[in-house]
């Protein structure tokens, strides 16, 4: 599948599954925006892609930062950010963003009537299948 020219935001794109997704989207022709709190990892992901990729440091728990990120108007949003802890949501501390809970800013973006793209929400169970 080709997605030439589509802008894709990958949250949690600094390492692991997020990096793999960013690389695959770029290989399929997307203009990739890597969004992560990890500057070194996010920058490295962009280096692996090419000069066309862009890194944005963002804490997905910060609604204002997420609103700024969504201003790039992606056609594809991969919401992969989170702590990755294998804990029930009620037992996670504030340092771990529950993947099941989206920030208000992401929800507003997804609900926007002009959204004509795709949103992918991932959990730990998706990783092995994606990397095959």
Coordinates of C-alpha atoms in Angstrom, one line a residue:
X1 CA 0.0 0.0 0.0
X2 CA 1.3 3.5 -0.9
X3 CA 0.5 6.5 1.1
X4 CA 2.6 9.1 -0.7
X5 CA 2.3 12.6 0.6
X6 CA 0.1 11.7 3.6
X7 CA 1.2 13.3 6.8
X8 CA 1.5 10.7 9.6
X9 CA 2.0 11.5 13.3
X10 CA 3.4 8.6 15.3
X11 CA 3.3 9.3 19.1
X12 CA 5.8 7.3 21.0
X13 CA 7.9 7.1 17.9
X14 CA 11.3 7.2 19.6
X15 CA 11.9 3.5 20.0
X16 CA 10.4 0.1 19.7
X17 CA 7.1 -0.4 18.0
X18 CA 6.7 3.4 17.5
X19 CA 10.0 3.5 15.6
X20 CA 9.1 0.5 13.5
X21 CA 5.7 2.1 12.6
X22 CA 7.4 5.4 11.7
X23 CA 9.9 3.5 9.5
X24 CA 7.2 1.5 7.7
X25 CA 5.0 4.6 7.1
X26 CA 8.0 6.4 5.6
X27 CA 8.8 3.4 3.4
X28 CA 5.2 3.6 2.2
X29 CA 5.6 7.2 1.2
X30 CA 4.3 9.1 4.2
X31 CA 5.6 12.4 5.5
X32 CA 6.4 11.3 9.1
X33 CA 6.2 13.4 12.2
X34 CA 7.8 11.5 15.2
X35 CA 6.3 12.8 18.5
X36 CA 7.9 11.7 21.7
X37 CA 9.2 13.0 25.0
X38 CA 12.6 11.3 24.2
X39 CA 14.7 13.7 22.2
X40 CA 17.6 11.4 21.5
X41 CA 15.4 8.5 20.5
X42 CA 13.0 10.6 18.4
X43 CA 15.9 12.3 16.6
X44 CA 17.5 9.0 15.9
X45 CA 14.2 7.7 14.4
X46 CA 14.1 10.7 12.1
X47 CA 17.8 10.1 11.1
X48 CA 16.9 6.5 10.2
X49 CA 14.0 7.7 8.0
X50 CA 15.6 10.7 6.2
X51 CA 15.7 14.4 6.2
X52 CA 12.0 14.5 5.3
X53 CA 11.0 13.2 8.8
X54 CA 10.4 15.7 11.6
X55 CA 10.8 15.2 15.3
X56 CA 8.5 17.1 17.8
X57 CA 9.2 16.7 21.5
X58 CA 5.8 16.4 23.2
X59 CA 4.5 15.0 26.5
X60 CA 1.2 13.4 25.5
X61 CA -0.1 14.1 29.0
X62 CA 0.0 17.9 28.2
X63 CA -3.1 19.0 26.4
X64 CA -1.6 22.2 25.1
X65 CA 1.4 20.4 23.7
X66 CA -0.9 17.8 22.0
X67 CA -3.0 20.6 20.6
X68 CA 0.1 22.2 19.1
X69 CA 1.1 18.8 17.7
X70 CA -2.3 18.3 16.0
X71 CA -2.0 21.7 14.3
X72 CA 0.1 19.9 11.6
X73 CA -3.2 18.3 10.5
X74 CA -2.1 14.7 10.0
X75 CA -4.1 12.4 7.7
X76 CA -2.8 9.4 9.7
X77 CA -2.5 9.4 13.5
X78 CA -0.8 6.4 15.3
X79 CA -1.4 6.9 19.0
X80 CA 1.4 4.7 20.4
X81 CA 2.6 6.8 23.3
X82 CA 2.4 5.3 26.8
X83 CA 4.4 3.7 29.5
X84 CA 4.0 0.1 28.3
X85 CA 3.6 -1.2 31.8
X86 CA 1.7 -4.5 32.0
X87 CA -0.4 -3.1 34.8
X88 CA -4.2 -2.4 35.2
X89 CA -5.0 1.2 34.4
X90 CA -6.0 1.8 38.1
X91 CA -2.6 0.7 39.3
X92 CA -0.5 2.9 36.9
X93 CA 1.1 6.0 38.2
X94 CA 1.0 9.4 36.5
X95 CA 4.3 8.7 34.9
X96 CA 2.7 6.0 32.7
X97 CA 0.2 7.3 30.2
X98 CA -2.6 4.7 30.0
X99 CA -3.0 3.8 26.3
X100 CA -6.7 3.3 27.0
X101 CA -7.1 6.9 27.9
X102 CA -6.6 9.6 25.3
X103 CA -5.9 13.2 26.2
X104 CA -8.7 15.7 25.5
X105 CA -6.7 17.2 22.7
X106 CA -6.4 13.9 20.8
X107 CA -10.1 13.2 21.4
X108 CA -10.9 16.7 19.9
X109 CA -8.8 16.0 16.9
X110 CA -10.3 12.5 16.3
X111 CA -13.9 14.0 16.7
X112 CA -13.1 16.8 14.3
X113 CA -15.5 16.6 11.3
X114 CA -12.7 17.4 8.9
X115 CA -10.7 14.3 9.9
X116 CA -10.5 12.2 6.7
X117 CA -7.6 10.1 7.8
X118 CA -7.0 7.1 9.9
X119 CA -6.3 6.7 13.7
X120 CA -4.5 3.7 15.0
X121 CA -4.6 2.9 18.7
X122 CA -2.1 0.3 19.8
X123 CA -1.6 -1.8 22.9
X124 CA 1.2 -4.2 23.9
X125 CA -0.6 -7.2 22.2
X126 CA -0.2 -5.6 18.7
X127 CA 3.6 -5.4 18.8
X128 CA 4.6 -9.0 17.9
X129 CA 2.2 -9.1 15.0
X130 CA 3.4 -5.7 13.7
X131 CA 7.0 -6.6 13.7
X132 CA 6.6 -9.9 11.8

